[in-house]
Amino acid sequence: MGIVRIQSRRLQPHLLLNSFLTIQHSIHRLQQRHQLNFNKPKSTRSNFATIRTISTSSSSSSAMVKAIRVHELGGPEVMKMEDVEIGEPKDGEIRVRNKAIGVNFIDVYFRTGAYKAASIPFTPGMEAVGVVTAVGQGLTGRQVGDIVAYAGFPMGAYAEEQILPAEKVVPVPSSVDPVVAASVMLKGLTAQFLLRRCFKVESGHTVLVHAAAGGVGSLLCQWANALGATVIGTVSTSEKAAQAKEDGCHHVIVSKQESFVERVAEITSGEGVEVVYDSVGKDTLQGSLECVKIRGHLVCFGQSSGAPDPVPLSALAVKSLFLTRPSLMQYTSKRDELLEAAGEVFGNIANGVLRVRVNHKYPLSQAGQAHSDLETRKTTGSIVLIPDGIEL
């Protein structure tokens, strides 16, 4: 009791204030010491820094993963498999271990310099499907174990694991195989905005699809057919012509054997088509202009043969044509647009409107060979890379 009375006499207001200031100063010094320590290189961080890292993520530390890196622009041989460090997801981010990675011509454009990467070296790839392995602090709506897909920026899908903005991924329904989803995400979203938003194809329209046996071309033909359009497709070989027929082309033109301009004029009785979907570019654009009917649309969404020559406005005035060079990124920039488009793509796969052909699978380490085969037009349908160690 005596001890209690002595402490009670000492707890005067001014002494309480002094004690509080002393404690506050001690805490401030402690925080400063830990903050300085946290800013040191990883090798000299204290246990406090390690604990802080663990507490902000579902995974414990940075790790080394395999990824394809491009240190200089050029042919397929410039892509090298390397070890890269992957850190922890920050606020609004998730970390994903890829199960399958889509290969697209846009990857070739960045590798060759036709499109400029933000920096060099870089990891190519703009679509993948994987499992979430960690989530940033405070993030809701995503959790470890989710199977998700993404397409577009940020680039970097040619890797075993990657960090992604959570708002850029969409859930993959259990009815869709991850490999199929990876092969169709970018191409499917592209087909969706081309057919439903860039120009809205309807029953009774006639459309021309170049590279009809390619990844996007195959989907365009199937989807346009399902919408009730008459589909004309161009391909490079007789073998690809057979696939285009299966995919809903009513008329198939082997461009190496006949003029697609003359054949389109014949098929449409000289009237032309409502819309041309041209992913080839330099070799086809001028002919595509000739195939479009009065007040029709030419949608140039790729340049596999090279950048097309400039089109003077006077060339459009002849038939009051509409010419557009769209990009998927501008059509899925809003979260609700992305979810709606992906839902329509996955729904059409589930109901059989879209038959996805994953005709080519390569180990991630053979990404160069995949690019070579794609550029030399040895492939049909979709191409995927599978991280090494995962069964093909």
Tab-separated table of C-alpha atoms in Angstrom:
chain	number	residue	atom	x	y	z
A	1	MET	CA	0.000	0.000	0.000
A	2	GLY	CA	2.912	2.331	0.810
A	3	ILE	CA	4.334	1.862	-2.665
A	4	VAL	CA	1.010	2.737	-4.185
A	5	ARG	CA	0.773	5.946	-2.144
A	6	ILE	CA	4.295	7.033	-3.113
A	7	GLN	CA	3.561	6.532	-6.885
A	8	SER	CA	0.270	8.345	-6.480
A	9	ARG	CA	2.013	11.406	-5.042
A	10	ARG	CA	4.499	11.441	-7.973
A	11	LEU	CA	1.898	11.381	-10.744
A	12	GLN	CA	1.613	15.173	-10.948
A	13	PRO	CA	0.473	16.710	-14.276
A	14	HIS	CA	3.856	18.197	-15.215
A	15	LEU	CA	5.580	14.898	-14.451
A	16	LEU	CA	3.054	12.996	-16.556
A	17	LEU	CA	3.766	15.321	-19.496
A	18	ASN	CA	7.516	14.873	-19.136
A	19	SER	CA	7.149	11.099	-19.005
A	20	PHE	CA	4.935	11.122	-22.108
A	21	LEU	CA	7.446	13.256	-24.045
A	22	THR	CA	10.300	10.981	-23.026
A	23	ILE	CA	8.435	7.879	-24.208
A	24	GLN	CA	7.400	9.615	-27.463
A	25	HIS	CA	11.014	10.628	-28.148
A	26	SER	CA	12.199	7.062	-27.553
A	27	ILE	CA	9.602	5.685	-29.970
A	28	HIS	CA	10.593	8.256	-32.610
A	29	ARG	CA	14.281	7.283	-32.289
A	30	LEU	CA	13.363	3.624	-32.589
A	31	GLN	CA	11.324	4.272	-35.744
A	32	GLN	CA	14.173	6.268	-37.276
A	33	ARG	CA	16.644	3.458	-36.619
A	34	HIS	CA	14.374	0.861	-38.203
A	35	GLN	CA	13.581	3.067	-41.204
A	36	LEU	CA	17.257	3.693	-41.901
A	37	ASN	CA	17.912	-0.008	-41.607
A	38	PHE	CA	15.045	-0.834	-44.011
A	39	ASN	CA	16.518	1.457	-46.663
A	40	LYS	CA	19.836	-0.389	-46.674
A	41	PRO	CA	20.636	-3.019	-49.322
A	42	LYS	CA	18.894	-6.355	-48.826
A	43	SER	CA	22.034	-8.065	-47.531
A	44	THR	CA	22.260	-5.674	-44.562
A	45	ARG	CA	18.588	-5.349	-43.651
A	46	SER	CA	17.615	-6.279	-40.119
A	47	ASN	CA	15.066	-8.848	-39.109
A	48	PHE	CA	12.588	-5.986	-38.722
A	49	ALA	CA	12.733	-5.345	-42.496
A	50	THR	CA	12.150	-9.020	-43.223
A	51	ILE	CA	9.164	-9.124	-40.896
A	52	ARG	CA	7.733	-6.004	-42.540
A	53	THR	CA	8.033	-7.579	-45.991
A	54	ILE	CA	6.294	-10.743	-44.863
A	55	SER	CA	3.430	-8.851	-43.273
A	56	THR	CA	2.462	-7.035	-46.498
A	57	SER	CA	2.143	-10.086	-48.736
A	58	SER	CA	1.022	-13.663	-48.861
A	59	SER	CA	4.538	-14.736	-49.886
A	60	SER	CA	7.709	-14.208	-47.939
A	61	SER	CA	10.465	-12.839	-50.180
A	62	SER	CA	11.777	-12.007	-53.601
A	63	ALA	CA	12.677	-14.976	-55.752
A	64	MET	CA	14.481	-15.779	-58.982
A	65	VAL	CA	12.384	-17.028	-61.883
A	66	LYS	CA	13.069	-17.861	-65.520
A	67	ALA	CA	12.053	-15.328	-68.153
A	68	ILE	CA	12.754	-14.529	-71.780
A	69	ARG	CA	14.755	-11.305	-72.119
A	70	VAL	CA	15.468	-9.131	-75.150
A	71	HIS	CA	18.671	-7.086	-74.850
A	72	GLU	CA	18.771	-5.940	-78.468
A	73	LEU	CA	16.230	-5.693	-81.264
A	74	GLY	CA	16.360	-8.223	-84.039
A	75	GLY	CA	15.361	-11.735	-85.091
A	76	PRO	CA	14.077	-14.581	-82.920
A	77	GLU	CA	17.625	-15.336	-81.804
A	78	VAL	CA	17.766	-12.193	-79.629
A	79	MET	CA	15.369	-13.769	-77.121
A	80	LYS	CA	17.320	-15.409	-74.292
A	81	MET	CA	16.154	-17.332	-71.245
A	82	GLU	CA	17.552	-15.750	-68.083
A	83	ASP	CA	17.100	-15.695	-64.328
A	84	VAL	CA	15.299	-12.555	-63.175
A	85	GLU	CA	14.239	-11.397	-59.744
A	86	ILE	CA	10.559	-11.067	-58.940
A	87	GLY	CA	9.547	-9.108	-55.887
A	88	GLU	CA	6.390	-8.821	-53.846
A	89	PRO	CA	3.114	-7.366	-55.142
A	90	LYS	CA	2.422	-3.824	-53.978
A	91	ASP	CA	-0.923	-2.214	-53.307
A	92	GLY	CA	-3.318	-3.092	-56.116
A	93	GLU	CA	-1.041	-5.817	-57.514
A	94	ILE	CA	-0.943	-9.605	-57.572
A	95	ARG	CA	1.771	-12.126	-58.336
A	96	VAL	CA	0.876	-14.874	-60.796
A	97	ARG	CA	2.625	-18.150	-61.615
A	98	ASN	CA	1.941	-18.688	-65.306
A	99	LYS	CA	0.475	-21.956	-66.561
A	100	ALA	CA	0.349	-21.005	-70.247
A	101	ILE	CA	1.441	-17.967	-72.255
A	102	GLY	CA	-0.037	-16.783	-75.530
A	103	VAL	CA	2.140	-15.888	-78.527
A	104	ASN	CA	0.973	-13.098	-80.832
A	105	PHE	CA	2.315	-11.035	-83.706
A	106	ILE	CA	2.440	-7.995	-81.453
A	107	ASP	CA	5.243	-9.792	-79.584
A	108	VAL	CA	7.177	-9.935	-82.860
A	109	TYR	CA	6.586	-6.230	-83.442
A	110	PHE	CA	8.144	-5.349	-80.084
A	111	ARG	CA	11.052	-7.753	-80.608
A	112	THR	CA	11.933	-6.258	-83.981
A	113	GLY	CA	11.348	-2.647	-82.962
A	114	ALA	CA	8.299	-2.083	-85.164
A	115	TYR	CA	6.662	-1.171	-81.857
A	116	LYS	CA	8.857	0.517	-79.269
A	117	ALA	CA	9.228	-1.105	-75.865
A	118	ALA	CA	9.369	1.188	-72.852
A	119	SER	CA	12.917	0.068	-72.091
A	120	ILE	CA	15.591	-2.425	-73.096
A	121	PRO	CA	16.123	-5.131	-71.935
A	122	PHE	CA	12.505	-6.250	-71.721
A	123	THR	CA	10.447	-9.409	-71.428
A	124	PRO	CA	7.952	-9.872	-74.296
A	125	GLY	CA	4.456	-11.280	-74.031
A	126	MET	CA	1.035	-9.763	-73.594
A	127	GLU	CA	-1.265	-12.592	-72.520
A	128	ALA	CA	-1.131	-15.443	-70.061
A	129	VAL	CA	-3.140	-17.519	-67.640
A	130	GLY	CA	-1.870	-18.524	-64.238
A	131	VAL	CA	-2.553	-19.030	-60.566
A	132	VAL	CA	-2.356	-16.179	-58.056
A	133	THR	CA	0.487	-16.799	-55.592
A	134	ALA	CA	0.454	-13.521	-53.643
A	135	VAL	CA	-1.676	-10.399	-53.305
A	136	GLY	CA	-0.798	-6.851	-52.328
A	137	GLN	CA	-1.758	-5.471	-48.958
A	138	GLY	CA	-5.379	-4.465	-48.606
A	139	LEU	CA	-6.451	-5.913	-51.942
A	140	THR	CA	-9.907	-7.454	-52.066
A	141	GLY	CA	-11.565	-9.495	-54.767
A	142	ARG	CA	-8.455	-11.539	-55.538
A	143	GLN	CA	-6.945	-14.300	-53.457
A	144	VAL	CA	-4.162	-16.846	-53.580
A	145	GLY	CA	-5.199	-19.833	-55.663
A	146	ASP	CA	-7.418	-17.945	-58.128
A	147	ILE	CA	-6.971	-18.820	-61.803
A	148	VAL	CA	-6.784	-15.576	-63.753
A	149	ALA	CA	-6.066	-14.374	-67.269
A	150	TYR	CA	-4.804	-11.112	-68.661
A	151	ALA	CA	-4.156	-9.576	-72.064
A	152	GLY	CA	-2.451	-6.336	-73.025
A	153	PHE	CA	-0.156	-4.171	-70.947
A	154	PRO	CA	1.949	-4.513	-68.896
A	155	MET	CA	4.171	-6.497	-71.210
A	156	GLY	CA	6.134	-9.358	-69.665
A	157	ALA	CA	4.188	-12.608	-70.008
A	158	TYR	CA	7.139	-14.684	-71.281
A	159	ALA	CA	8.077	-15.610	-67.723
A	160	GLU	CA	7.420	-18.273	-65.107
A	161	GLU	CA	5.933	-15.634	-62.804
A	162	GLN	CA	5.001	-11.978	-63.087
A	163	ILE	CA	3.541	-9.081	-61.125
A	164	LEU	CA	0.284	-7.707	-62.555
A	165	PRO	CA	-2.157	-4.926	-61.697
A	166	ALA	CA	-5.169	-6.675	-60.192
A	167	GLU	CA	-7.553	-4.547	-62.274
A	168	LYS	CA	-6.056	-5.952	-65.494
A	169	VAL	CA	-6.833	-9.612	-64.799
A	170	VAL	CA	-10.108	-11.467	-65.206
A	171	PRO	CA	-11.237	-14.707	-63.569
A	172	VAL	CA	-11.108	-17.789	-65.782
A	173	PRO	CA	-14.261	-19.904	-65.454
A	174	SER	CA	-13.735	-23.561	-64.566
A	175	SER	CA	-15.381	-24.529	-67.863
A	176	VAL	CA	-12.440	-23.099	-69.839
A	177	ASP	CA	-9.085	-24.883	-69.862
A	178	PRO	CA	-6.202	-22.576	-68.817
A	179	VAL	CA	-4.233	-23.385	-71.987
A	180	VAL	CA	-7.252	-22.528	-74.129
A	181	ALA	CA	-7.812	-19.327	-72.168
A	182	ALA	CA	-4.165	-18.303	-72.593
A	183	SER	CA	-4.331	-18.950	-76.315
A	184	VAL	CA	-7.528	-16.977	-76.815
A	185	MET	CA	-7.417	-14.095	-74.348
A	186	LEU	CA	-5.717	-11.449	-76.494
A	187	LYS	CA	-7.072	-12.812	-79.764
A	188	GLY	CA	-10.574	-13.273	-78.388
A	189	LEU	CA	-10.745	-9.785	-76.906
A	190	THR	CA	-9.449	-8.460	-80.230
A	191	ALA	CA	-12.114	-10.335	-82.183
A	192	GLN	CA	-14.774	-9.083	-79.774
A	193	PHE	CA	-14.002	-5.390	-80.139
A	194	LEU	CA	-13.452	-5.665	-83.900
A	195	LEU	CA	-16.783	-7.372	-84.551
A	196	ARG	CA	-18.971	-5.820	-81.870
A	197	ARG	CA	-17.622	-2.327	-81.290
A	198	CYS	CA	-15.156	-1.122	-83.932
A	199	PHE	CA	-17.663	-2.098	-86.624
A	200	LYS	CA	-20.789	-3.893	-85.493
A	201	VAL	CA	-21.275	-6.893	-87.773
A	202	GLU	CA	-24.884	-7.914	-88.254
A	203	SER	CA	-26.850	-10.507	-90.176
A	204	GLY	CA	-26.773	-9.791	-93.901
A	205	HIS	CA	-23.374	-8.106	-93.904
A	206	THR	CA	-20.513	-9.376	-96.053
A	207	VAL	CA	-17.060	-9.265	-94.464
A	208	LEU	CA	-13.539	-9.914	-95.719
A	209	VAL	CA	-11.049	-11.414	-93.271
A	210	HIS	CA	-7.377	-11.571	-94.218
A	211	ALA	CA	-5.217	-14.345	-92.715
A	212	ALA	CA	-8.413	-16.270	-92.047
A	213	ALA	CA	-6.584	-19.308	-90.686
A	214	GLY	CA	-4.543	-17.305	-88.173
A	215	GLY	CA	-5.249	-16.930	-84.486
A	216	VAL	CA	-7.469	-13.836	-84.705
A	217	GLY	CA	-8.665	-14.607	-88.224
A	218	SER	CA	-10.031	-17.987	-87.202
A	219	LEU	CA	-12.077	-16.422	-84.396
A	220	LEU	CA	-13.312	-13.588	-86.615
A	221	CYS	CA	-14.592	-16.046	-89.213
A	222	GLN	CA	-16.410	-18.233	-86.680
A	223	TRP	CA	-17.933	-15.316	-84.808
A	224	ALA	CA	-18.974	-13.378	-87.931
A	225	ASN	CA	-20.597	-16.513	-89.324
A	226	ALA	CA	-22.525	-16.985	-86.081
A	227	LEU	CA	-23.742	-13.389	-86.353
A	228	GLY	CA	-25.243	-14.164	-89.741
A	229	ALA	CA	-22.664	-12.499	-91.982
A	230	THR	CA	-21.334	-13.836	-95.273
A	231	VAL	CA	-17.638	-14.437	-94.620
A	232	ILE	CA	-14.890	-14.208	-97.242
A	233	GLY	CA	-11.431	-15.261	-96.059
A	234	THR	CA	-7.971	-15.065	-97.568
A	235	VAL	CA	-5.257	-17.633	-96.771
A	236	SER	CA	-1.803	-18.450	-98.118
A	237	THR	CA	-2.111	-22.192	-98.781
A	238	SER	CA	-4.662	-24.813	-99.736
A	239	GLU	CA	-4.178	-26.518	-96.367
A	240	LYS	CA	-5.156	-23.313	-94.579
A	241	ALA	CA	-8.122	-22.951	-96.913
A	242	ALA	CA	-9.567	-26.179	-95.529
A	243	GLN	CA	-9.358	-24.853	-91.975
A	244	ALA	CA	-10.925	-21.532	-92.974
A	245	LYS	CA	-13.842	-23.443	-94.442
A	246	GLU	CA	-14.290	-25.315	-91.175
A	247	ASP	CA	-14.239	-21.997	-89.339
A	248	GLY	CA	-17.214	-20.634	-91.208
A	249	CYS	CA	-15.805	-19.000	-94.326
A	250	HIS	CA	-18.374	-19.150	-97.106
A	251	HIS	CA	-15.712	-18.225	-99.671
A	252	VAL	CA	-11.980	-18.884	-99.301
A	253	ILE	CA	-9.356	-17.199	-101.477
A	254	VAL	CA	-5.821	-18.597	-101.689
A	255	SER	CA	-3.992	-15.311	-102.218
A	256	LYS	CA	-0.909	-16.914	-103.766
A	257	GLN	CA	-3.028	-18.437	-106.513
A	258	GLU	CA	-5.510	-15.687	-107.352
A	259	SER	CA	-6.220	-11.989	-106.862
A	260	PHE	CA	-8.349	-11.426	-103.800
A	261	VAL	CA	-9.518	-8.094	-105.222
A	262	GLU	CA	-10.912	-9.749	-108.345
A	263	ARG	CA	-12.472	-12.609	-106.400
A	264	VAL	CA	-14.190	-10.289	-103.925
A	265	ALA	CA	-15.598	-8.266	-106.814
A	266	GLU	CA	-16.870	-11.473	-108.367
A	267	ILE	CA	-18.400	-12.788	-105.135
A	268	THR	CA	-20.154	-9.500	-104.340
A	269	SER	CA	-21.155	-8.731	-107.949
A	270	GLY	CA	-18.905	-5.680	-107.891
A	271	GLU	CA	-20.549	-4.136	-104.845
A	272	GLY	CA	-17.818	-4.842	-102.299
A	273	VAL	CA	-17.992	-5.704	-98.625
A	274	GLU	CA	-19.253	-3.792	-95.593
A	275	VAL	CA	-15.969	-4.266	-93.748
A	276	VAL	CA	-12.456	-5.603	-94.300
A	277	TYR	CA	-10.463	-6.871	-91.329
A	278	ASP	CA	-6.820	-6.523	-92.374
A	279	SER	CA	-4.017	-7.771	-90.117
A	280	VAL	CA	-1.481	-8.161	-92.943
A	281	GLY	CA	-0.802	-4.509	-93.705
A	282	LYS	CA	1.673	-3.577	-96.390
A	283	ASP	CA	0.901	-6.394	-98.846
A	284	THR	CA	-2.886	-6.111	-98.672
A	285	LEU	CA	-3.987	-2.631	-97.615
A	286	GLN	CA	-4.303	-1.108	-101.074
A	287	GLY	CA	-6.278	-4.087	-102.323
A	288	SER	CA	-8.424	-3.982	-99.198
A	289	LEU	CA	-9.424	-0.410	-100.002
A	290	GLU	CA	-10.651	-1.574	-103.387
A	291	CYS	CA	-12.775	-4.303	-101.787
A	292	VAL	CA	-14.761	-2.002	-99.492
A	293	LYS	CA	-18.200	-0.901	-100.693
A	294	ILE	CA	-19.454	2.690	-100.639
A	295	ARG	CA	-19.452	4.018	-97.063
A	296	GLY	CA	-17.802	0.793	-95.937
A	297	HIS	CA	-15.135	0.268	-93.291
A	298	LEU	CA	-11.508	-0.812	-93.549
A	299	VAL	CA	-10.171	-1.958	-90.187
A	300	CYS	CA	-6.396	-2.352	-90.250
A	301	PHE	CA	-5.408	-3.965	-86.950
A	302	GLY	CA	-2.007	-5.456	-87.779
A	303	GLN	CA	0.962	-5.404	-90.125
A	304	SER	CA	2.431	-8.888	-90.388
A	305	SER	CA	3.876	-8.047	-93.827
A	306	GLY	CA	5.201	-4.669	-92.712
A	307	ALA	CA	3.876	-1.169	-92.156
A	308	PRO	CA	1.524	-0.137	-94.975
A	309	ASP	CA	2.174	2.924	-97.099
A	310	PRO	CA	0.351	6.104	-96.073
A	311	VAL	CA	-3.198	6.409	-97.388
A	312	PRO	CA	-4.100	9.851	-98.752
A	313	LEU	CA	-7.459	11.240	-97.722
A	314	SER	CA	-8.406	11.494	-101.372
A	315	ALA	CA	-8.335	7.690	-101.588
A	316	LEU	CA	-11.084	7.533	-98.965
A	317	ALA	CA	-13.162	10.237	-100.617
A	318	VAL	CA	-13.760	8.119	-103.717
A	319	LYS	CA	-16.277	5.959	-101.842
A	320	SER	CA	-16.663	7.927	-98.591
A	321	LEU	CA	-14.792	5.176	-96.764
A	322	PHE	CA	-14.011	4.808	-93.078
A	323	LEU	CA	-10.451	3.781	-92.230
A	324	THR	CA	-9.373	2.949	-88.684
A	325	ARG	CA	-6.243	1.595	-87.011
A	326	PRO	CA	-7.632	0.453	-83.646
A	327	SER	CA	-5.897	-0.973	-80.602
A	328	LEU	CA	-7.362	-3.346	-78.039
A	329	MET	CA	-5.971	-1.235	-75.197
A	330	GLN	CA	-8.299	1.666	-76.011
A	331	TYR	CA	-11.307	-0.649	-76.087
A	332	THR	CA	-10.620	-2.312	-72.714
A	333	SER	CA	-9.196	0.617	-70.768
A	334	LYS	CA	-12.135	0.586	-68.338
A	335	ARG	CA	-12.629	-2.319	-65.958
A	336	ASP	CA	-16.266	-2.857	-66.905
A	337	GLU	CA	-15.371	-2.941	-70.613
A	338	LEU	CA	-12.704	-5.565	-69.965
A	339	LEU	CA	-14.993	-7.771	-67.893
A	340	GLU	CA	-17.831	-7.521	-70.403
A	341	ALA	CA	-15.588	-8.391	-73.350
A	342	ALA	CA	-13.903	-11.299	-71.565
A	343	GLY	CA	-17.262	-12.621	-70.407
A	344	GLU	CA	-18.544	-12.609	-73.976
A	345	VAL	CA	-15.436	-14.420	-75.247
A	346	PHE	CA	-15.534	-17.116	-72.558
A	347	GLY	CA	-19.295	-17.452	-73.010
A	348	ASN	CA	-18.899	-18.059	-76.743
A	349	ILE	CA	-16.279	-20.706	-76.040
A	350	ALA	CA	-18.590	-22.437	-73.578
A	351	ASN	CA	-21.596	-22.408	-75.927
A	352	GLY	CA	-19.625	-23.603	-78.921
A	353	VAL	CA	-19.671	-20.445	-81.035
A	354	LEU	CA	-15.888	-20.258	-80.831
A	355	ARG	CA	-13.771	-23.329	-81.411
A	356	VAL	CA	-10.245	-22.523	-80.264
A	357	ARG	CA	-7.432	-24.370	-81.990
A	358	VAL	CA	-4.280	-24.571	-79.905
A	359	ASN	CA	-2.285	-26.129	-82.719
A	360	HIS	CA	1.203	-25.355	-81.436
A	361	LYS	CA	2.772	-25.659	-77.981
A	362	TYR	CA	6.400	-24.814	-77.228
A	363	PRO	CA	8.397	-24.825	-73.999
A	364	LEU	CA	9.050	-21.273	-72.790
A	365	SER	CA	12.752	-21.800	-73.500
A	366	GLN	CA	11.898	-22.282	-77.201
A	367	ALA	CA	10.128	-18.957	-77.618
A	368	GLY	CA	12.544	-18.084	-80.434
A	369	GLN	CA	11.443	-21.091	-82.458
A	370	ALA	CA	7.804	-20.180	-81.877
A	371	HIS	CA	8.455	-16.694	-83.252
A	372	SER	CA	10.324	-18.075	-86.249
A	373	ASP	CA	7.473	-20.432	-87.134
A	374	LEU	CA	4.907	-17.665	-86.680
A	375	GLU	CA	6.778	-15.215	-88.914
A	376	THR	CA	7.314	-17.743	-91.695
A	377	ARG	CA	3.585	-18.599	-91.639
A	378	LYS	CA	4.183	-22.213	-90.646
A	379	THR	CA	1.531	-22.041	-87.962
A	380	THR	CA	-2.256	-22.117	-87.897
A	381	GLY	CA	-4.602	-21.321	-85.063
A	382	SER	CA	-3.064	-20.349	-81.741
A	383	ILE	CA	0.410	-20.760	-80.259
A	384	VAL	CA	1.188	-21.098	-76.566
A	385	LEU	CA	4.360	-21.269	-74.511
A	386	ILE	CA	4.407	-23.564	-71.496
A	387	PRO	CA	6.874	-22.802	-68.697
A	388	ASP	CA	9.599	-25.446	-68.665
A	389	GLY	CA	8.860	-28.232	-66.237
A	390	ILE	CA	5.105	-28.100	-66.815
A	391	GLU	CA	3.882	-31.042	-68.879
A	392	LEU	CA	2.914	-30.060	-72.424
